[in-house]
Coordinates of C-alpha atoms in Angstrom, one line a residue:
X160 CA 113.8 -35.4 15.4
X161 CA 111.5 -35.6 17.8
X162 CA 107.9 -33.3 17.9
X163 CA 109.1 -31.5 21.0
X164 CA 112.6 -29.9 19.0
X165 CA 110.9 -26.8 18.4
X166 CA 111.3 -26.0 22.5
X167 CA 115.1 -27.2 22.6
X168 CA 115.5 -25.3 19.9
X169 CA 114.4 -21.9 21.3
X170 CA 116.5 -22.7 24.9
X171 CA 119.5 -22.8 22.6
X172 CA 118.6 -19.8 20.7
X173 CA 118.4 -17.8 23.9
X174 CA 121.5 -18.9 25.3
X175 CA 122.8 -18.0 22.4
X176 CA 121.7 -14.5 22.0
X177 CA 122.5 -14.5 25.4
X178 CA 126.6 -15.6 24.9
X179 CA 126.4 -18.7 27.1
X180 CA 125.6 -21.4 24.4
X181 CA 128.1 -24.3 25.2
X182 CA 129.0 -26.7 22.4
X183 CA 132.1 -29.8 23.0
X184 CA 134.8 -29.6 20.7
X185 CA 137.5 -32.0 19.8
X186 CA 141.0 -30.9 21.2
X187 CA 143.7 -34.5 21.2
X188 CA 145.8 -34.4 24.5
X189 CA 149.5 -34.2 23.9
X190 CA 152.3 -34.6 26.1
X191 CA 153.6 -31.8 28.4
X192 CA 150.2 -30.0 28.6
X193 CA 149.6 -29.3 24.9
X194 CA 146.4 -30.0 23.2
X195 CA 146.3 -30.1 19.7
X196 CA 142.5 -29.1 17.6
X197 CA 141.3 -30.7 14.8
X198 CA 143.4 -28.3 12.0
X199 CA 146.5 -29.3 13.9
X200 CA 146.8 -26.4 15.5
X201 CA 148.7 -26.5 19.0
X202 CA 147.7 -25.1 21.9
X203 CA 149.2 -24.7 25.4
X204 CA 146.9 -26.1 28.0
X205 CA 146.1 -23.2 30.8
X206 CA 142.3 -24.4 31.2
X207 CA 142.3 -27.9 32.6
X208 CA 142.4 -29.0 36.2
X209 CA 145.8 -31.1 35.6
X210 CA 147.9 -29.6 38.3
X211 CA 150.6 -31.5 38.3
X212 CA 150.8 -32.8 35.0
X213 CA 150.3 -36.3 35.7
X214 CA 147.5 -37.2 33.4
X215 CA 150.3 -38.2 30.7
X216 CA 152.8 -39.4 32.9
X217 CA 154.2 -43.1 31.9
X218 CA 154.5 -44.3 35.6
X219 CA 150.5 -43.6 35.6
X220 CA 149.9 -45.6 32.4
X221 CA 152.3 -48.1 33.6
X222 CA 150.2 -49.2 36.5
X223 CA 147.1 -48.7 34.9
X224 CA 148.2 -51.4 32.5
X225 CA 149.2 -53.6 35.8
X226 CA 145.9 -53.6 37.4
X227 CA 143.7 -54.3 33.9
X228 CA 146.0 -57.2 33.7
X229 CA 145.4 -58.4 37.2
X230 CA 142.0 -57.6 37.8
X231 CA 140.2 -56.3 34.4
X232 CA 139.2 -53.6 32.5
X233 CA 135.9 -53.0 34.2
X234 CA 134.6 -53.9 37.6
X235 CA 131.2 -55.8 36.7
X236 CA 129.2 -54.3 38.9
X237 CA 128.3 -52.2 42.5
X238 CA 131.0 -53.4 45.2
X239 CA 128.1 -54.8 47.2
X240 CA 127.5 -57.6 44.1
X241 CA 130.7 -58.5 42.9
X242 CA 133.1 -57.4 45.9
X243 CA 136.0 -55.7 45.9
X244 CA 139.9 -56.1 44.8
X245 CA 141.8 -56.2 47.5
X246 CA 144.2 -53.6 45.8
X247 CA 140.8 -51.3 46.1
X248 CA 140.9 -51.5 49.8
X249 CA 144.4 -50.6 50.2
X250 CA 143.7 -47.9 48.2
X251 CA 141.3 -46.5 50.6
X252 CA 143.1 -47.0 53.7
X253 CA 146.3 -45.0 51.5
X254 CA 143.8 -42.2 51.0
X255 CA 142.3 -42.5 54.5
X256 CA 145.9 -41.9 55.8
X257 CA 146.5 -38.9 53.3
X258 CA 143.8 -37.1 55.0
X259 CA 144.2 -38.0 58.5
X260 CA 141.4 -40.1 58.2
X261 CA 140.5 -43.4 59.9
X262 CA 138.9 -44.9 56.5
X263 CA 137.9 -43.8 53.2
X264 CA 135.4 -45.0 50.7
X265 CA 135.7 -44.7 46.6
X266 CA 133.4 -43.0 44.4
X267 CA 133.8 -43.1 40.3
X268 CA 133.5 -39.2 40.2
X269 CA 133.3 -36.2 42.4
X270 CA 129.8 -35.7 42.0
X271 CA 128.7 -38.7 42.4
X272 CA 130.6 -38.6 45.5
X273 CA 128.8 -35.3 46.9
X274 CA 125.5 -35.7 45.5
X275 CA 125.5 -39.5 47.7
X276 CA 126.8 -38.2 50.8
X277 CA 124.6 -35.2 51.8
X278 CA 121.6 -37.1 51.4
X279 CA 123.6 -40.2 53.4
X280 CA 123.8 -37.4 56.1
X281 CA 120.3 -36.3 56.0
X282 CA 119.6 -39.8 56.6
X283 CA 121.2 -40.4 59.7
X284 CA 120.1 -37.5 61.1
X285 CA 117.0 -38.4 60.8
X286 CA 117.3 -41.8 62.2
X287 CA 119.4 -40.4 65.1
X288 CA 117.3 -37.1 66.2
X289 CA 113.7 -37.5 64.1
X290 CA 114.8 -34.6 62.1
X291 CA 116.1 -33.3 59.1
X292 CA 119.9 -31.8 59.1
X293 CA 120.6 -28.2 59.2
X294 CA 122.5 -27.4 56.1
X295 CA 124.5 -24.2 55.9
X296 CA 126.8 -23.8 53.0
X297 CA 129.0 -21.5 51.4
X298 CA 127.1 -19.9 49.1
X299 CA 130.0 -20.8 46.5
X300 CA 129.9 -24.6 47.1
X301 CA 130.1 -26.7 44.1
X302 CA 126.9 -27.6 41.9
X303 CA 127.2 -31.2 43.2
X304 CA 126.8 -30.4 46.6
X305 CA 124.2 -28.2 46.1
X306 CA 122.3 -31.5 44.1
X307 CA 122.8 -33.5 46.9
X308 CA 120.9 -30.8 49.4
X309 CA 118.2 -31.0 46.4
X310 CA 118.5 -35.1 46.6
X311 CA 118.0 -35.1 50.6
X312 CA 115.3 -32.9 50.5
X313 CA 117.2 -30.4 52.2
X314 CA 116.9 -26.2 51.6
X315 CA 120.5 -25.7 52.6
X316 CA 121.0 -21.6 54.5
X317 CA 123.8 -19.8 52.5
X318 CA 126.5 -17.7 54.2
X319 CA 128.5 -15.4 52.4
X320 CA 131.7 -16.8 51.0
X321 CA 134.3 -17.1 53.5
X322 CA 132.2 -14.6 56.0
X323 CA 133.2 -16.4 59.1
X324 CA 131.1 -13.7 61.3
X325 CA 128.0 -14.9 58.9
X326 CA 128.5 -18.2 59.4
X327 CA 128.5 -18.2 63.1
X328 CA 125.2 -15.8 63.2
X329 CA 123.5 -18.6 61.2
X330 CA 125.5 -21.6 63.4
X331 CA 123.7 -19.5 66.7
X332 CA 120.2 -19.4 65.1
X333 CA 120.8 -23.3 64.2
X334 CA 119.3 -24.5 67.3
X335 CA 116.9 -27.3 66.1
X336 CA 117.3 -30.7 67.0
X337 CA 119.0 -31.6 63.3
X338 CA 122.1 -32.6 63.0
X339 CA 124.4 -29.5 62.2
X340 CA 126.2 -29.6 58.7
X341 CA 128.3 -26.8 57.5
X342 CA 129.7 -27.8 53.7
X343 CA 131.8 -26.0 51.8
X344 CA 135.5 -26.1 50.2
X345 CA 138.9 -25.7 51.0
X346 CA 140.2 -24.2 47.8
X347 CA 137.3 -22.6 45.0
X348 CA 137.1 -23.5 41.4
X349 CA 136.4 -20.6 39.9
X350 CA 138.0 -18.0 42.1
X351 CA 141.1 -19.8 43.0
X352 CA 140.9 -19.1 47.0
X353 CA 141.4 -20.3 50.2
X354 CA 138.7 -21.7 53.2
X355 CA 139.6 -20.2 56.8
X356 CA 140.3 -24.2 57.8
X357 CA 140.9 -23.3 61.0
X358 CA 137.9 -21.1 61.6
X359 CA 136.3 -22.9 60.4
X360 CA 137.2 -26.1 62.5
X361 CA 137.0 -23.6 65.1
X362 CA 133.1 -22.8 64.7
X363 CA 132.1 -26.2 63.9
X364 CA 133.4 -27.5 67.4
X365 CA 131.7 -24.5 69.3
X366 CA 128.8 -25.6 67.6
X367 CA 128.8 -29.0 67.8
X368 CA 128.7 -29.3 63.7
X369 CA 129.7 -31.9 61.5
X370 CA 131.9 -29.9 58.8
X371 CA 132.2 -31.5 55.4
X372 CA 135.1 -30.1 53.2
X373 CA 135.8 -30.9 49.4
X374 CA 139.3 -30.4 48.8
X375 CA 138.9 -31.2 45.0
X376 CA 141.2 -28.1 44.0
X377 CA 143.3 -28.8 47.3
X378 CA 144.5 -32.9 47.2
X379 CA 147.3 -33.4 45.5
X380 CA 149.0 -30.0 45.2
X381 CA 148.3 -28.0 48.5
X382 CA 149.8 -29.1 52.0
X383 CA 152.8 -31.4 52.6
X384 CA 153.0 -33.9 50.4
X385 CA 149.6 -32.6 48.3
X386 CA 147.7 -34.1 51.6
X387 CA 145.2 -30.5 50.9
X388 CA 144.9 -27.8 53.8
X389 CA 141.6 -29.3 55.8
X390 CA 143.9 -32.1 57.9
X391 CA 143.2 -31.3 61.4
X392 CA 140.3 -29.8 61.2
X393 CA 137.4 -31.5 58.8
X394 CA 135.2 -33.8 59.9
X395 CA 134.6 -35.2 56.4
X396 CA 136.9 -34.6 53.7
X397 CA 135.8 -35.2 50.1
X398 CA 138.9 -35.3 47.3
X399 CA 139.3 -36.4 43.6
X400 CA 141.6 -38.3 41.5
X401 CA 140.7 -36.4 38.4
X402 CA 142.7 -32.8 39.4
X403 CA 145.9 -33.2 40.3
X404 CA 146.0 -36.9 40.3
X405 CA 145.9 -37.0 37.1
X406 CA 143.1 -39.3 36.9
X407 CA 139.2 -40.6 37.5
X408 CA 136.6 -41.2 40.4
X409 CA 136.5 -39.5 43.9
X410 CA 136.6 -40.6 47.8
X411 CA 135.0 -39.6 51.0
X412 CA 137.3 -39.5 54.3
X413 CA 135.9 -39.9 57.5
X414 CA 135.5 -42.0 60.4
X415 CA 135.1 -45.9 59.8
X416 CA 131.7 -45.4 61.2
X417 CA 130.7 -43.0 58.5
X418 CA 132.3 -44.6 55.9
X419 CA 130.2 -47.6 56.6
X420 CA 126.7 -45.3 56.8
X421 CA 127.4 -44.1 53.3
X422 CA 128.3 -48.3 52.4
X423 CA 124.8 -49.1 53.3
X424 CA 123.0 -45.9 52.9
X425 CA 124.7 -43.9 49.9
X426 CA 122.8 -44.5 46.7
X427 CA 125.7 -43.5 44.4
X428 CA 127.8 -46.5 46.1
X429 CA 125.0 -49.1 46.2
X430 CA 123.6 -48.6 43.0
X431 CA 126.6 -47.9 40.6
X432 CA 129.2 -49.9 39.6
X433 CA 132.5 -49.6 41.0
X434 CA 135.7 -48.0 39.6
X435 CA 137.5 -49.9 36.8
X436 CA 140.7 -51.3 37.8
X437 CA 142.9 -49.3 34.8
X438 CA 141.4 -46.0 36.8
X439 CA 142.5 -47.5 40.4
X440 CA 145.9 -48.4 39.0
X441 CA 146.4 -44.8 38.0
X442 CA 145.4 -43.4 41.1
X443 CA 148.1 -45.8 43.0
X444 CA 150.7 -44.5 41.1
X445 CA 149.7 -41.1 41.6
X446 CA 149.8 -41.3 45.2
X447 CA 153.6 -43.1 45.0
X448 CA 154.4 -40.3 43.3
X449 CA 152.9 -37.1 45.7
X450 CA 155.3 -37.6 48.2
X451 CA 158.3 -36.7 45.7
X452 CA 156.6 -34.0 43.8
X453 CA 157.2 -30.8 46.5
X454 CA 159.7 -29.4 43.7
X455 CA 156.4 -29.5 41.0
X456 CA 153.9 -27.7 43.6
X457 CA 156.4 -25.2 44.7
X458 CA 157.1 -23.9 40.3
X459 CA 153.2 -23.9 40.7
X460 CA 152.6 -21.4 43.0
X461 CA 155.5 -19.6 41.8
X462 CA 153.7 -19.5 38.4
X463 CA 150.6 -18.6 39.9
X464 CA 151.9 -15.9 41.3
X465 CA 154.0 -14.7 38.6
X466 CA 151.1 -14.5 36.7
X467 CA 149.2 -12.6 39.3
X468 CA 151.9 -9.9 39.6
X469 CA 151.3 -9.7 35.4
X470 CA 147.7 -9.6 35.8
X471 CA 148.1 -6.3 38.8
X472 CA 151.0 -4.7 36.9
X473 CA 148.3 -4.6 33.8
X474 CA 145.3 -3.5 36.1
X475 CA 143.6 -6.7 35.7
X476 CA 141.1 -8.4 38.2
X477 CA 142.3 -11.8 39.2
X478 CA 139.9 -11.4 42.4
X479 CA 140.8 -13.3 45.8
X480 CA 143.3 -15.7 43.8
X481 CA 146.2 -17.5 46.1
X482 CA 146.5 -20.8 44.7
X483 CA 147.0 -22.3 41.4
X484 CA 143.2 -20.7 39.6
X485 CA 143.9 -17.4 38.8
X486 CA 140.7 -15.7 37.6
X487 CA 141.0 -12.8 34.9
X488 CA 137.6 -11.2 35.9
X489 CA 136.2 -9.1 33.0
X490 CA 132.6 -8.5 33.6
X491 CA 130.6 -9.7 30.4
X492 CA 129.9 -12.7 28.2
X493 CA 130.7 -11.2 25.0
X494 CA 134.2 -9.9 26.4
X495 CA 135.5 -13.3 28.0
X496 CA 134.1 -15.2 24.6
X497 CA 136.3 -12.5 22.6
X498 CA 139.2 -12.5 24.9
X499 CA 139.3 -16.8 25.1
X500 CA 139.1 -16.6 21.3
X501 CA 142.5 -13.7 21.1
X502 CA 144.3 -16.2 23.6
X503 CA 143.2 -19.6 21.6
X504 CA 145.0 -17.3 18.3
X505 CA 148.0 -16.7 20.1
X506 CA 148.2 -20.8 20.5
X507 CA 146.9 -20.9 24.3
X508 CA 143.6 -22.5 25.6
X509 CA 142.1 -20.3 28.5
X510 CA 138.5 -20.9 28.2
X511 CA 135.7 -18.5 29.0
X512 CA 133.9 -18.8 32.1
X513 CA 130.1 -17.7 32.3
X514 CA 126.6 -17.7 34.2
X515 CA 125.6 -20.0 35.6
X516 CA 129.2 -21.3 36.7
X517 CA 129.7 -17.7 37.9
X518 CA 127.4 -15.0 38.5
X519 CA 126.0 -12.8 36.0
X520 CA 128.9 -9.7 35.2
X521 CA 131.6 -12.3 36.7
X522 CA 132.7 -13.5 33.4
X523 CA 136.3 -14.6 33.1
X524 CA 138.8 -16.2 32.0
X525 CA 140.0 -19.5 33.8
X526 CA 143.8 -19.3 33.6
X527 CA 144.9 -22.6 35.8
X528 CA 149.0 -23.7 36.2
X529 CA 150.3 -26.7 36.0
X530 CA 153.6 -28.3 36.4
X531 CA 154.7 -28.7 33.2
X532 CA 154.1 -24.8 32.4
X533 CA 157.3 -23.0 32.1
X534 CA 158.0 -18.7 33.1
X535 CA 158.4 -17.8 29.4
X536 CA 154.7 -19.7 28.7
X537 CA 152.9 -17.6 31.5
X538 CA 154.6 -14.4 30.1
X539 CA 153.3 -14.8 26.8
X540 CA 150.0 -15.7 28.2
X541 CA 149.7 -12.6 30.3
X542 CA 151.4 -10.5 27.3
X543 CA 148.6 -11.6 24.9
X544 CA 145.7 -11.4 27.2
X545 CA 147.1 -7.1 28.4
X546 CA 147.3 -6.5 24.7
X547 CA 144.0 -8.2 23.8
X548 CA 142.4 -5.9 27.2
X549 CA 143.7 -3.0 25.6
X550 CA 140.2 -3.3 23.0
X551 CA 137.7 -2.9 26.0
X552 CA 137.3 0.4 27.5
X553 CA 137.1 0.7 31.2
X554 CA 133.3 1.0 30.9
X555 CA 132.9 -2.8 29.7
X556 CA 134.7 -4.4 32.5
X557 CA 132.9 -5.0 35.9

């Protein structure tokens, strides 16, 4: 105890009376996408970010096993101490050349890898013009980007989510001698939707602005051979291994120049140590496998939009969904909490979704498909969640 719990103790009453009190639980991963809770009880897994289903698979493991053998189970320290594993830099020119890249650098999360490079940027437009960058993001940008605007020092502008018209009124007015940054993402967490990529591409050259994409929800199962949908048209591509890779840790694409900036200017590279070997073995694997795995992203989408149909046919809000997130909008706290809760007794895990993740009276569930779901699984999803909406009146959804 400390003489202070008396304050902690009244936040967590208030986000409790409030319905957003967040508490860990144990649930064991078992193959195929099932998870199994602490009674034993088996659930099917339609929450986590596993697109593929590669977190389990043995060729993963496998090489994961390899690389502790050659090179250890931990790195020791920051790359600039102890160097890096030449299997490490092949790595990065792999992932460089999945996104069209000319280099890459490795990060041991995605938010560590957004929180370093905005305030990288910020840097270098200082150094270059004497002022700070002109940040304007989509205003449903991930909470890692936003801390690394609040890391630089920056106030980042907001346009309104995939308002290409707004964003070019704020580009015009952007007339400072900053460096230009647009940031945003290519596919949305929580909504399950697409970036205008070329649009946007479009708008950035017109306005001579560096545009910074985080495919997070895009590498690995969008675009041929999971290479995401911002090819072409970024200027900076940030992805993870920890979605449909299956795995850990994060990289930044760009031009060898910028990947060398953010070497000797990005605080989360310089002053954290470097990705264990067992993670960079699984990520190799994972990106042998991509080019074979078209079959697994096509059942995906076909899932998604299965479900989708099921959601429409029922009068449910799945929002601007076209990818593998398929929102089941339902307004208020205490109605995802009950629905997440009918779904977890009908043996599926679809967790609730709440402020400040979304915005207030955008509650939701988080139904995401993977490749080890089958047709009869997302029927009995979408079956249990109509019957459970059937309790709610039209007055208590949005």
């Amino acid at each position: 105890m400390t003489r202070f719990d008396h304050l902690f103790q009244h936040g967590l009453e208030e986000l409790a009376e409030q319905g957003r009190l967040r508490t860990p639980r144990s649930l064991q991963p078992r193959a195929d996408g099932i998870l199994e809770r602490e009674d034993g009880t088996l659930l099917v897994d339609f929450s986590s970010n596993d697109y593929l289903g590669l977190r389990a698979h043995p060729l993963l493991r496998e090489r994961a096993l390899i690389w502790a053998a050659r090179y250890g189970t931990g790195s020791g320290a920051s790359r600039l101490v102890t160097g890096t594993a030449p299997g490490m830099v092949a790595l990065e020119a792999r992932l460089a050349a999945l996104k069209g890249m000319e280099a890459a650098c490795m990060f041991s999360s995605g938010w560590q890898a957004n929180a370093t490079l905005v305030p990288a940027l910020a840097q270098i437009s200082l150094a270059a013009t004497g002022a700070p960058p002109q940040v304007i993001v989509d205003k449903f940008i991930h909470a890692s980007l936003y801390h690394g605007c609040a890391a630089a020092g920056v106030q980042p502008v907001r346009f309104r989510h995939n308002d290409m018209a707004h964003l070019e009124s704020l580009l015009r007015k952007a007339d400072g001698p900053g460096l230009k940054i647009i940031l945003t993402e290519s596919v949305f967490s929580m909504d399950g939707d697409r970036a205008d990529m070329a649009a946007l591409g479009a708008l950035a050259r017109r306005y001579d602005a560096l545009l910074c994409v985080d495919e997070a929800h895009a590498t690995g199962i969008l675009g041929p051979d999971g290479k995401g949908i911002a090819d072409g048209q970024a200027d900076v591509i940030i992805g993870t291994f920890s979605k449909a890779l299956g795995g850990m840790g994060a990289f930044v694409a760009s031009s060898s120049a910028l990947c060398r900036w953010l070497v000797n200017k990005g605080s989360g590279y310089i002053y954290s140590t470097a990705p264990s070997p067992l993670v960079l073995g699984a990520v190799e694997a994972a990106l042998d496998l991509l080019p074979q795995m078209e079959s697994t992203r096509q059942h995906v989408a076909a899932l998604a939009e299965r479900f989708r149909q099921h959601m429409k046919a029922a009068g449910l809000e799945t929002g601007p969904s076209s990818t593998q997130i398929v929102p089941v909008v339902v307004g208020r706290e205490q109605t995802a909490l009950a629905l997440s809760r009918k779904v977890e007794e009908a043996g599926f895990l679809a967790i609730a979704i709440r402020p400040p993740t979304v915005p207030p009276g955008g509650c939701r569930l988080r139904v995401v498909l993977h490749g080890n779901h089958t047709a009869a699984q997302v029927d009995q999803l979408a079956e249990v969640l109509c019957a459970a909406m059937k309790y709610y009146p039209v007055g208590e959804r949005p």
